[in-house]
Coordinates of C-alpha atoms in Angstrom, one line a residue:
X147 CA 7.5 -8.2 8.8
X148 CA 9.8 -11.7 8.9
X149 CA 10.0 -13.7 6.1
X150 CA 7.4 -16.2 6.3
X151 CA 7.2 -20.1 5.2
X152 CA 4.0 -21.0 3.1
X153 CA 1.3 -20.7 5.9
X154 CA -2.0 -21.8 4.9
X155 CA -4.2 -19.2 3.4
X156 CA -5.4 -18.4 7.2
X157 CA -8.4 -20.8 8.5
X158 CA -10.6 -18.2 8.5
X159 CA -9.9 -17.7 4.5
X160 CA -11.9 -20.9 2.8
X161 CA -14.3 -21.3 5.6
X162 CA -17.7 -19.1 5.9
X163 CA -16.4 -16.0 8.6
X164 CA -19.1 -16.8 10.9
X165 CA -17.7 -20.3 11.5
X166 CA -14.6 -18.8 12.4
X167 CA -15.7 -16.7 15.1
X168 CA -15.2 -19.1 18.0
X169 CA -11.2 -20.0 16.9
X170 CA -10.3 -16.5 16.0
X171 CA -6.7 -16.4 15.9
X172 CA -4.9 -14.5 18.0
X173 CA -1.6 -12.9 19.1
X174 CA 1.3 -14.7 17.5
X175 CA -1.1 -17.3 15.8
X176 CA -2.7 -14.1 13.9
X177 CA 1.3 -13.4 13.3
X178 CA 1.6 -16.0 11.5
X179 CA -1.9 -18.0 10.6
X180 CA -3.2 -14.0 8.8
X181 CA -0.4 -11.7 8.6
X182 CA 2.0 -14.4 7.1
X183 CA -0.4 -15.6 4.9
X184 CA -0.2 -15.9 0.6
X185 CA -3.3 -13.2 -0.3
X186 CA -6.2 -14.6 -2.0
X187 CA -6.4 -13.7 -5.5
X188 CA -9.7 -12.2 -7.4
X189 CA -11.5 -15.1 -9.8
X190 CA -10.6 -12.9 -12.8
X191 CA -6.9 -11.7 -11.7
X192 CA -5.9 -10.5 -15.2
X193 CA -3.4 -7.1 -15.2
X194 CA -5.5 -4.4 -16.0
X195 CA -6.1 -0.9 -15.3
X196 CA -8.5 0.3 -12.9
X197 CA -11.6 2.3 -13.5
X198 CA -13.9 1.6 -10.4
X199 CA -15.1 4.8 -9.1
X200 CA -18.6 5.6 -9.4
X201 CA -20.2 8.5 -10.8
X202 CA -21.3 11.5 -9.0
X203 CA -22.9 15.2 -10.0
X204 CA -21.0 18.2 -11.2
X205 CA -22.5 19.8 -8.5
X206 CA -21.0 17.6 -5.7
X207 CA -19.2 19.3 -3.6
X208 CA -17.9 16.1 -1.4
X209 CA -15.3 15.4 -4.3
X210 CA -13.2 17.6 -5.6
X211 CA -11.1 17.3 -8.5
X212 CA -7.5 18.0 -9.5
X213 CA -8.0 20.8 -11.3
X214 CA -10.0 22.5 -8.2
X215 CA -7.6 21.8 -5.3
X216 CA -4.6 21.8 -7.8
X217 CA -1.4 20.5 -6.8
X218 CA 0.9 23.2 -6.1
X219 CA 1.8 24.0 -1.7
X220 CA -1.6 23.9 -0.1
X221 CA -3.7 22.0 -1.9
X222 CA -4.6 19.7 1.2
X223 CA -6.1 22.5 2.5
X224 CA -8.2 23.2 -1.0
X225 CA -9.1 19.2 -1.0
X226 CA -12.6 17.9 -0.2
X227 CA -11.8 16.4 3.1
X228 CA -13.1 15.9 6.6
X229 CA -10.3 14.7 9.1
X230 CA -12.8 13.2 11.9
X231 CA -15.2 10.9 9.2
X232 CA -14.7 8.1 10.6
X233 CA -16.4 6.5 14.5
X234 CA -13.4 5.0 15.3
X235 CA -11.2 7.1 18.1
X236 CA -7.4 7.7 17.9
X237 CA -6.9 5.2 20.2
X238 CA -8.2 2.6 17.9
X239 CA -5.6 3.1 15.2
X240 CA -5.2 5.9 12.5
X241 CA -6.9 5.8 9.6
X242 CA -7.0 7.7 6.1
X243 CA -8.8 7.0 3.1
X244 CA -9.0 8.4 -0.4
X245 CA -12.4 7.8 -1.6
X246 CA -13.0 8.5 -5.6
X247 CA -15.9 9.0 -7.8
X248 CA -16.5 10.6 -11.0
X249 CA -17.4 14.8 -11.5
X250 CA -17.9 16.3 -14.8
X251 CA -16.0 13.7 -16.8
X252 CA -12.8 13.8 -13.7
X253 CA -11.5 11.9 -11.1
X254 CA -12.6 13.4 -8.2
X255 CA -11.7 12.8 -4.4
X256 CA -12.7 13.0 -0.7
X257 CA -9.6 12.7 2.2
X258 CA -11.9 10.5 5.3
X259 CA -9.9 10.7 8.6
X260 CA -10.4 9.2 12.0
X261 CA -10.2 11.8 15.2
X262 CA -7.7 14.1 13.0
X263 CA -5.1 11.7 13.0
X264 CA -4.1 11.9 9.3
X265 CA -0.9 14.2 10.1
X266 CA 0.6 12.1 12.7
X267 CA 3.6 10.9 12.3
X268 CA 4.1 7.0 12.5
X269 CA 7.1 3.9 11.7
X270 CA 5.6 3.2 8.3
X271 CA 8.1 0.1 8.6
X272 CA 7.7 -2.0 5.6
X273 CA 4.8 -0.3 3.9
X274 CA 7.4 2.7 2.4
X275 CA 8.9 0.0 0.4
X276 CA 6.6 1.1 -2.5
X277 CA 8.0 4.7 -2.4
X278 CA 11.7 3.1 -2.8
X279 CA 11.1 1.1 -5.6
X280 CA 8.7 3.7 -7.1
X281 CA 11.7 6.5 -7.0
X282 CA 14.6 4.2 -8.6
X283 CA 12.1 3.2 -11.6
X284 CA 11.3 7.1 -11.8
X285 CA 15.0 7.8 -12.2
X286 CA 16.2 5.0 -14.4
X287 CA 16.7 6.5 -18.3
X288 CA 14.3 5.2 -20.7
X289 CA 11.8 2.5 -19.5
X290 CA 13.3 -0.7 -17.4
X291 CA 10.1 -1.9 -16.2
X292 CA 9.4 -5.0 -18.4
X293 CA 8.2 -8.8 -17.9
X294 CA 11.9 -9.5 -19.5
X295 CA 14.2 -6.9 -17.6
X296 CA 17.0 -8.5 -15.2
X297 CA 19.1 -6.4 -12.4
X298 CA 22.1 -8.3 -12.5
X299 CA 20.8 -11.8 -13.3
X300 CA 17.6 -11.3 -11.7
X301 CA 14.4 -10.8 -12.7
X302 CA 12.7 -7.2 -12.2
X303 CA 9.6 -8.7 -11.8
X304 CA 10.7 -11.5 -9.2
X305 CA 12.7 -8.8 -7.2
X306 CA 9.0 -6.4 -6.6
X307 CA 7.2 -9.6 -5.9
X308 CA 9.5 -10.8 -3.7
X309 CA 9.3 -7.8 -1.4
X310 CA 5.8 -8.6 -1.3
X311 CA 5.3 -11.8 -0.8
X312 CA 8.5 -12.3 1.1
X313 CA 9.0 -15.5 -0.5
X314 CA 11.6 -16.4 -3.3
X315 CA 10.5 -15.9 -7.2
X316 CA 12.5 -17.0 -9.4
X317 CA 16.1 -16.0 -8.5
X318 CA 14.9 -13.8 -5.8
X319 CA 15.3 -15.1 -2.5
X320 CA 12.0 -13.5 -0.2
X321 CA 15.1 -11.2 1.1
X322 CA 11.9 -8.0 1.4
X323 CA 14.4 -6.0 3.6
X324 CA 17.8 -6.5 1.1
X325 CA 15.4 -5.9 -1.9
X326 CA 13.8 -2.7 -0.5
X327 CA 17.1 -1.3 0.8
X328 CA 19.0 -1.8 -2.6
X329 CA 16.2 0.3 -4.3
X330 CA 16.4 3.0 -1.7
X331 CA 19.9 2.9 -2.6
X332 CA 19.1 3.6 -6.2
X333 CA 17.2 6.2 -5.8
X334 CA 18.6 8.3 -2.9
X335 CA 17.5 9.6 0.2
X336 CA 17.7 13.1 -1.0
X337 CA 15.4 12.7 -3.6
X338 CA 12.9 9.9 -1.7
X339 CA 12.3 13.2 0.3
X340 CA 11.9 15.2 -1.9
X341 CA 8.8 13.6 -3.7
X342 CA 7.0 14.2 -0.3
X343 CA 7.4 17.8 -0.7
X344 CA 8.5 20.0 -3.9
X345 CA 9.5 17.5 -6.2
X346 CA 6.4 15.9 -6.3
X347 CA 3.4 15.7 -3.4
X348 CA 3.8 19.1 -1.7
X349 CA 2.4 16.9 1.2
X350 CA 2.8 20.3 3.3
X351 CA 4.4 18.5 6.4
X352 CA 8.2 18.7 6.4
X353 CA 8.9 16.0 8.9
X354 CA 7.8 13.9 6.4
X355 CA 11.4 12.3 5.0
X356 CA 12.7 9.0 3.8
X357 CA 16.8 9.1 5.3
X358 CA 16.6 5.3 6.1
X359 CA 16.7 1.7 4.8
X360 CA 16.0 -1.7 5.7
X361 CA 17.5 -4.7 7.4
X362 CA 21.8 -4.8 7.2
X363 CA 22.5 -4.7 4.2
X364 CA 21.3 -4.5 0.4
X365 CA 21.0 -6.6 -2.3
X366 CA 24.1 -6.6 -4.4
X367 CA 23.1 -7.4 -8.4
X368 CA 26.0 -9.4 -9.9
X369 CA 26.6 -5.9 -11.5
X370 CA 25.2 -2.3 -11.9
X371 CA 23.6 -3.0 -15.1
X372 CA 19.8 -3.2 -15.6
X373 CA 18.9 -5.2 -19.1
X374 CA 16.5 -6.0 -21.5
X375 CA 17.3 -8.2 -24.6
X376 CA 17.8 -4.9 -26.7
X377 CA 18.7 -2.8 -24.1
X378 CA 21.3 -2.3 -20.8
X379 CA 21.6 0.9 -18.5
X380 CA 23.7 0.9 -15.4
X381 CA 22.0 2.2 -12.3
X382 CA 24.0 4.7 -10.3
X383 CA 23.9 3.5 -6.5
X384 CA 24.2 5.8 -3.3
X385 CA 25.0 3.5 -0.6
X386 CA 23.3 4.6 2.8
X387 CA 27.1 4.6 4.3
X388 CA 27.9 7.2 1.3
X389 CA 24.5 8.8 0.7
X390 CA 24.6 12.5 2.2
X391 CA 21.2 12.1 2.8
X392 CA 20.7 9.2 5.0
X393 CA 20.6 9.6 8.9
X394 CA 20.5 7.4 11.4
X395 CA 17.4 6.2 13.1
X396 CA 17.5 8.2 15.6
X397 CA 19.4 11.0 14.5
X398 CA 18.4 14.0 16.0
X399 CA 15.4 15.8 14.4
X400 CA 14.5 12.1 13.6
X401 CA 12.8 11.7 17.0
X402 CA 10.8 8.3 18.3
X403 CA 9.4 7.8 14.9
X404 CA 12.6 7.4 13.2
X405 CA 14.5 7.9 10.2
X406 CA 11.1 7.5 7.9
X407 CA 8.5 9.0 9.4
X408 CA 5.3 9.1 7.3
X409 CA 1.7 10.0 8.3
X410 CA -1.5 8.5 6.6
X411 CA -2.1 11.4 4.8
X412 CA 1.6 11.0 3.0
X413 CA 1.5 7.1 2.8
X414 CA -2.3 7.3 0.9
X415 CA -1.2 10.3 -1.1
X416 CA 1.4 8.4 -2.8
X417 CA -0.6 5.5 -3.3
X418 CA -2.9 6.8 -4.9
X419 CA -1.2 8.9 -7.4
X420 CA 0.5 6.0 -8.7
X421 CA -3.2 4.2 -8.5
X422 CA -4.7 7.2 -10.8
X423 CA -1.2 7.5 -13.3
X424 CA -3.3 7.0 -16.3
X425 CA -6.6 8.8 -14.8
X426 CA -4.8 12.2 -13.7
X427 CA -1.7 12.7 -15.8
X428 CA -1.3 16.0 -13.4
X429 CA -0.1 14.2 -10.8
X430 CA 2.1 11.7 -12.3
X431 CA 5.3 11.2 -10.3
X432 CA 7.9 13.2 -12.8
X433 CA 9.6 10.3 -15.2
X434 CA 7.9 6.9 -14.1
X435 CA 6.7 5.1 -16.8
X436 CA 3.3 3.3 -16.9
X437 CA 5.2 -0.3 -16.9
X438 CA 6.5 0.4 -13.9
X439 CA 3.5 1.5 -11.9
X440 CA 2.1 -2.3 -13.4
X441 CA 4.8 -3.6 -12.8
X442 CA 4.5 -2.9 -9.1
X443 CA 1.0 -3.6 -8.9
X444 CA 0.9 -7.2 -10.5
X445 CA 4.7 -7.9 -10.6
X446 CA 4.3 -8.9 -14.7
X447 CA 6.8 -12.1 -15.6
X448 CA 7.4 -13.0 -12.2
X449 CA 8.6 -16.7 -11.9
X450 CA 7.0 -18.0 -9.3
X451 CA 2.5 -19.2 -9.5
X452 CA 2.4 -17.7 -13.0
X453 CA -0.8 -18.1 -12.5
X454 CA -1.8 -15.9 -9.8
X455 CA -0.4 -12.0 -10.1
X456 CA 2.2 -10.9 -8.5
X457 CA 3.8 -7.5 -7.3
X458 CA 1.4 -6.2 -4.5
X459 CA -1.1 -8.3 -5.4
X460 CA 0.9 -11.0 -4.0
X461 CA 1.7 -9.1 -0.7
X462 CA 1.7 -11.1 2.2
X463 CA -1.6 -11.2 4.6
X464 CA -5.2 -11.8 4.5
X465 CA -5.8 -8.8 6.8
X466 CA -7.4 -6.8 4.5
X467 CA -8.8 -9.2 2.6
X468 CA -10.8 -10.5 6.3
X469 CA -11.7 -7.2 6.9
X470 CA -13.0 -6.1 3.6
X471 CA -15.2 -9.5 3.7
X472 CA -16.8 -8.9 7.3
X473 CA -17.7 -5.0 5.8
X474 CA -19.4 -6.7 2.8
X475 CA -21.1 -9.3 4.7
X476 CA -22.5 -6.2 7.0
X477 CA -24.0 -4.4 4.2
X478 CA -24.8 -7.3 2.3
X479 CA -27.4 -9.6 4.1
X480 CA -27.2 -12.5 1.6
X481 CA -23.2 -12.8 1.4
X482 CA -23.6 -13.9 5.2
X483 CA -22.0 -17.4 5.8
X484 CA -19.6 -17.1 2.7
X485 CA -15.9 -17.7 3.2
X486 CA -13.9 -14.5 2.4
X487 CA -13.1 -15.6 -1.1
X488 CA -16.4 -16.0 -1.8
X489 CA -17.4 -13.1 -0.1
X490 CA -15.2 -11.0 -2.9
X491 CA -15.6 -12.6 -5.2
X492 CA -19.7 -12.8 -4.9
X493 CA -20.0 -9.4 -4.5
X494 CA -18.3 -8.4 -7.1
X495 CA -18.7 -11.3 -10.1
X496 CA -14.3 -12.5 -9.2
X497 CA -13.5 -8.9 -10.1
X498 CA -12.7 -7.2 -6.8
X499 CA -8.8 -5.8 -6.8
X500 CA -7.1 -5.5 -3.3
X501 CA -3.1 -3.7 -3.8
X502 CA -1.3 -3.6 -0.5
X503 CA 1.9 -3.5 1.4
X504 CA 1.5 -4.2 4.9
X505 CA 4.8 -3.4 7.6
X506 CA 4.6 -4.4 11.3
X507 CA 7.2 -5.0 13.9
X508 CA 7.8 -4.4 17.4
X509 CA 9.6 -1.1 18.1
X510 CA 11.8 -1.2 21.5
X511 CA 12.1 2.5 20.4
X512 CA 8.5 3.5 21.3
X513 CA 7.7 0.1 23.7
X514 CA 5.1 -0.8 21.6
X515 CA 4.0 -3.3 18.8
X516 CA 2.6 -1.6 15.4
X517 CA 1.2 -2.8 12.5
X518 CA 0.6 -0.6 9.3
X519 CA -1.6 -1.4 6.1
X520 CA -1.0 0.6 2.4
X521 CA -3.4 -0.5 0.1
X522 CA -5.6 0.7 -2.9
X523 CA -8.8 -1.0 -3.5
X524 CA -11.5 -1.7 -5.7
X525 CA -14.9 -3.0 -5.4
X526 CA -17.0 -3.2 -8.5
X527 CA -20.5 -4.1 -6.5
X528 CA -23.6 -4.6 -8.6
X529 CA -25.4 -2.0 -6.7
X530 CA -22.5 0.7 -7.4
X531 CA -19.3 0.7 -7.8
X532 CA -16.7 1.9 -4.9
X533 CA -12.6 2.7 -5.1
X534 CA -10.7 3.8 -2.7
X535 CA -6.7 4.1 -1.1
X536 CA -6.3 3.4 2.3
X537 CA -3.4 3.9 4.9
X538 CA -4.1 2.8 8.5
X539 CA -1.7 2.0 11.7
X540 CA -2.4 0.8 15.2
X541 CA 0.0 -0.2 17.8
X542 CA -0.5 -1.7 21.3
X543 CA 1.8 -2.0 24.4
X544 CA 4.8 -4.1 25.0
X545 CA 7.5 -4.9 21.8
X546 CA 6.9 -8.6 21.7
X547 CA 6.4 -11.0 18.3
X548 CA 2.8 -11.8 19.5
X549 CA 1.9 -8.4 20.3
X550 CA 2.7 -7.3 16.4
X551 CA -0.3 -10.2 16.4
X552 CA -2.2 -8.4 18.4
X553 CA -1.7 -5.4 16.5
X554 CA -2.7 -7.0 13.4
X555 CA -6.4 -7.9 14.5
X556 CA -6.6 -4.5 16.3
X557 CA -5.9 -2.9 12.4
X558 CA -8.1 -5.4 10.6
X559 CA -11.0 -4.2 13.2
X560 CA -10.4 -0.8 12.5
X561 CA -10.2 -1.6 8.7
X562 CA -13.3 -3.4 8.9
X563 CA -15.6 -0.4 10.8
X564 CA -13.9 1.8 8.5
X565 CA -14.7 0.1 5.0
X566 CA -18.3 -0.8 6.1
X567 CA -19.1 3.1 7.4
X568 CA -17.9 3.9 3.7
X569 CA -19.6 1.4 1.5
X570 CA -23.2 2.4 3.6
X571 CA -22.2 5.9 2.8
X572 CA -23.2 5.9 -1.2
X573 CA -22.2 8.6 -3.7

């Protein structure tokens, strides 16, 4: 996705979503109006861990925990899952969510598919930028991941925000790509891989790499070292152009999907490990510290709107946030006329959470325009409440700037049927 100027918060954001219905933006104005948009931000935005998954009997076997699939090869076979959940048809977008609740004390899960597309592979363009900066953290010695650490003379917490928000904090310059791309470098192709399978997920599908980057180049710290006040360690940096692991994009077992290709399956999986770090210490990614799975989510010392979080609560777009709303509205008669900040913030007393990394372009590779959303989600209703991660794509025709629009509403639509058939479907 471009770097954006300040767009308003989308005119569908502080007006009720029923008066919006007859200006709906479109094409490149949903580009930019929606998809370039600063998110909206809960009343009660304070850092916290989240605990929002409901409670459901030992005996129900729609969840199933950590300790029944395990997480050893094959354990997507042993989860609780049905691949063709969802209404919506493959030609509507993919879709893949991890819905939790509670079983005998555990975090338990369901894996919710649309039309068994959760093992395609897709571009997850901008959307893997999470896996980069989770693996360099994971790597680092001791714990870097502080409101006070600097990478050169910048600000930890104003680089992750940054490739968010795609704006500049503090001495980072909204440079998402550059960012991104230096943290791949960090960590490695090699090992970026190599979460997806032995080293860490066991995701079962070995086309599933990371051998890529983003934009032309990285960003180059005024030096290797990482510090605290107390404290310095110097990163150790693979660049692409010496990284034995790196390939082209289309090298050739890379194929249309390129140099990255991830499926929703992959994409959710990761999110949601890093969502549940304290919850399910099994599946903690091997030497990331809690700080730095905060740090990503809310971005903690950031320069720029103290006030508001940052990290990937300050990623870029109201998509979700729109189609979260409408679901609500759906299910919830008297939320009807609300704007979408009230909407969230109605439902669920300013406390709702929405974590995501959206990636979009137009790919002259496959002749189409794409859009993909990462995100993990919390909705504390007063009627019960639901958390879940979701990863979703949809593409149309034609690699054009307004057509990556078009893409976008075509994804908030599918994320819209999809959250409302899951919050009508109650533990």
């Amino acid at each position: 996705m471009k770097n954006s100027t300040k767009y308003i918060f989308g005119i569908c954001a502080l007006l009720p979503l029923v008066a919006c219905t007859a200006e709906e933006p479109s094409g490149l104005s949903y580009y930019e109006q929606i998809m370039g948009a600063a998110p909206l931000q809960p009343e009660h935005a304070e850092p916290r861990w989240q605990a929002c998954a409901p409670k459901v009997a030992a005996t129900d076997e729609r969840y199933a925990t950590t300790v029944e699939t395990g997480t050893d090869a094959g354990w997507v076979t042993r989860s609780a899952h049905d691949w063709d959940y969802f209404d919506a048809n493959a030609s509507d977008g993919k879709i893949l969510v991890i819905d939790y609740a509670h079983k005998a004390g555990e975090l338990a899960f369901r894996y919710l598919a649309n039309d068994e597309t959760h093992d395609d592979l897709y571009e997850p363009w901008s959307s893997s930028k999470i896996m980069a900066y989770s693996g360099a953290m994971s790597l680092l010695s001791d714990n870097f991941a502080q409101p006070d650490t600097v990478v050169g003379e910048v600000k930890l917490a104003d680089l992750i925000t940054s490739v968010h928000s795609y704006e500049v904090s503090g001495a980072a310059d909204g440079n998402s790509n550059a960012i991104a791309y230096y943290f791949a470098n960090v960590a490695g192709r090699d090992y970026l891989t190599a979460l997806f399978h032995d080293a860490w997920l066991n995701i079962g599908q070995p086309e599933v790499k990371f051998r890529g980057a983003y934009g032309p180049s990285a960003f180059a710290p005024s030096d290797s070292y990482w510090r605290t006040p107390s404290r310095s360690v110097s990163a150790q940096i693979v660049a692409r152009d010496s990284d034995p692991g790196a390939l082209s994009y289309r090298c050739d077992d890379c194929g249309l999907t390129g140099n990255k290709p991830m499926t929703t399956l992959a994409s959710a999986e990761f999110l949601k490990r890093l969502a549940t770090h304290k919850r399910v210490p099994e599946t903690r990614m091997p030497g990331l510290s809690d700080d730095a799975v905060m740090m990503l989510f809310y971005g903690l010392g950031h320069s720029e709107n103290s006030a508001n979080a940052g990290g990937m609560m300050a990623g870029a777009s109201l998509t979700p946030h729109r189609a979260i709303a409408q679901a609500l509205q759906a299910e919830y008669p008297e939320l009807e006329g609300l704007s979408v900040q009230d909407t969230l913030d109605t439902a669920t007393n300013g406390n709702w959470r929405i974590f995501h990394k959206l990636g979009a372009g137009p790919s002259e590779t496959r002749g189409t325009s794409e859009v993909v959303a990462l995100a993990h989600i919390c909705l504390p209703l007063a009627d019960g409440t639901r958390e879940f991660t979701v990863a979703a794509q949809a593409s149309v025709n034609d690699n054009t700037e307004a057509n990556v629009g078009h893409a976008g509403a075509k994804l908030e639509t599918l994320l819209r049927r999809t959250v409302q058939q899951l919050i009508s479907d109650r533990p």
